[in-house]
Amino acid sequence: MKQNAQLLSASATGSAIAEVRQNLARLITQTLNLDVAPEDIDPEAPIYGEGLGLDSIDVLEIALIISKEYGVELKADSAENHVIFKSLNALSEFVAGRRTR
């Protein structure tokens, strides 16, 4: 658990994380043509499987858009993906702390 917290810990401020979370919610709904408004995504709900109900192909599309938008590379075979993609909050913290754009 401590390792998971270290993975997601970011030097980003709360407002930076909130901004990334809002933008990621919009990007996810637009990119995947989801029938849900960005503001209706539960930030603690799982992204993969339950919650948003996304599959592995959807997660790959999200990783691609994150790379383009934020300069953060996510590897498909990373063992940390289950932590990074746990929820919109977890993904936002990860991206906000590592963004280059």
Coordinates of C-alpha atoms in Angstrom, one line a residue:
M1 CA 0.0 0.0 0.0
K2 CA 2.8 2.4 0.8
Q3 CA 4.4 1.7 -2.6
N4 CA 1.1 2.6 -4.3
A5 CA 1.0 5.9 -2.4
Q6 CA 4.5 6.6 -3.5
L7 CA 3.6 5.8 -7.1
L8 CA 0.8 8.3 -7.1
S9 CA 2.3 10.9 -4.9
A10 CA 2.9 14.0 -6.9
S11 CA 4.5 17.4 -6.4
A12 CA 1.4 18.9 -8.0
T13 CA -0.9 21.1 -6.0
G14 CA -4.5 20.2 -5.3
S15 CA -5.7 22.8 -7.8
A16 CA -3.4 21.4 -10.5
I17 CA -4.8 17.9 -9.8
A18 CA -8.4 19.2 -9.9
E19 CA -7.7 20.9 -13.3
V20 CA -6.2 17.7 -14.7
R21 CA -9.1 15.6 -13.4
Q22 CA -11.6 17.9 -15.0
N23 CA -9.7 17.9 -18.3
L24 CA -9.2 14.1 -18.2
A25 CA -12.9 13.5 -17.6
R26 CA -13.7 15.6 -20.7
L27 CA -11.0 13.9 -22.8
I28 CA -12.2 10.5 -21.8
T29 CA -15.8 11.1 -22.6
Q30 CA -15.0 12.8 -25.9
T31 CA -12.3 10.3 -27.0
L32 CA -14.4 7.2 -26.2
N33 CA -17.8 8.8 -27.1
L34 CA -19.2 7.9 -23.7
D35 CA -22.9 8.7 -22.9
V36 CA -22.0 10.3 -19.7
A37 CA -21.2 14.0 -19.0
P38 CA -17.6 14.6 -17.7
E39 CA -18.9 16.0 -14.5
D40 CA -21.0 12.9 -13.8
I41 CA -18.0 10.6 -13.7
D42 CA -17.4 9.5 -10.1
P43 CA -13.8 10.4 -9.4
E44 CA -13.4 7.4 -7.1
A45 CA -15.1 4.8 -9.3
P46 CA -12.9 2.3 -11.1
I47 CA -12.0 3.3 -14.7
Y48 CA -11.4 -0.3 -15.9
G49 CA -14.2 -2.8 -15.7
E50 CA -16.7 -1.7 -13.1
G51 CA -17.4 2.0 -12.8
L52 CA -17.0 3.4 -16.3
G53 CA -16.9 -0.1 -17.7
L54 CA -13.9 0.5 -19.9
D55 CA -12.0 -2.3 -21.5
S56 CA -8.3 -2.7 -22.2
I57 CA -8.6 -1.1 -25.7
D58 CA -10.3 2.0 -24.1
V59 CA -7.5 2.2 -21.5
L60 CA -4.9 2.2 -24.4
E61 CA -6.8 5.0 -26.1
I62 CA -6.8 7.0 -22.8
A63 CA -3.0 6.4 -22.5
L64 CA -2.5 7.7 -26.0
I65 CA -4.5 10.9 -25.4
I66 CA -2.6 11.4 -22.1
S67 CA 0.7 11.1 -24.0
K68 CA -0.4 13.7 -26.6
E69 CA -2.0 16.1 -24.1
Y70 CA 0.4 15.9 -21.2
G71 CA 3.6 14.3 -22.4
V72 CA 3.2 11.4 -19.9
E73 CA 4.1 8.0 -21.3
L74 CA 2.1 5.1 -20.0
K75 CA 3.2 1.6 -20.8
A76 CA 0.7 -1.1 -21.6
D77 CA 2.7 -3.8 -19.8
S78 CA 3.4 -1.7 -16.7
A79 CA 2.7 -3.5 -13.5
E80 CA 1.6 -0.2 -11.9
N81 CA -1.3 0.3 -14.3
H82 CA -3.8 -1.3 -11.9
V83 CA -2.8 1.5 -9.4
I84 CA -2.6 4.3 -12.0
F85 CA -6.0 3.5 -13.6
K86 CA -7.7 2.6 -10.3
S87 CA -9.9 5.7 -10.6
L88 CA -10.1 9.2 -12.2
N89 CA -8.6 10.6 -9.0
A90 CA -5.6 8.2 -9.1
L91 CA -5.1 8.9 -12.8
S92 CA -5.3 12.6 -12.3
E93 CA -2.7 12.5 -9.5
F94 CA -0.3 10.5 -11.5
V95 CA -0.6 12.7 -14.6
A96 CA -0.5 16.0 -12.7
G97 CA 2.7 14.9 -11.0
R98 CA 4.5 13.8 -14.2
R99 CA 3.2 16.1 -16.9
T100 CA 5.7 17.8 -19.2
R101 CA 3.1 19.9 -21.0

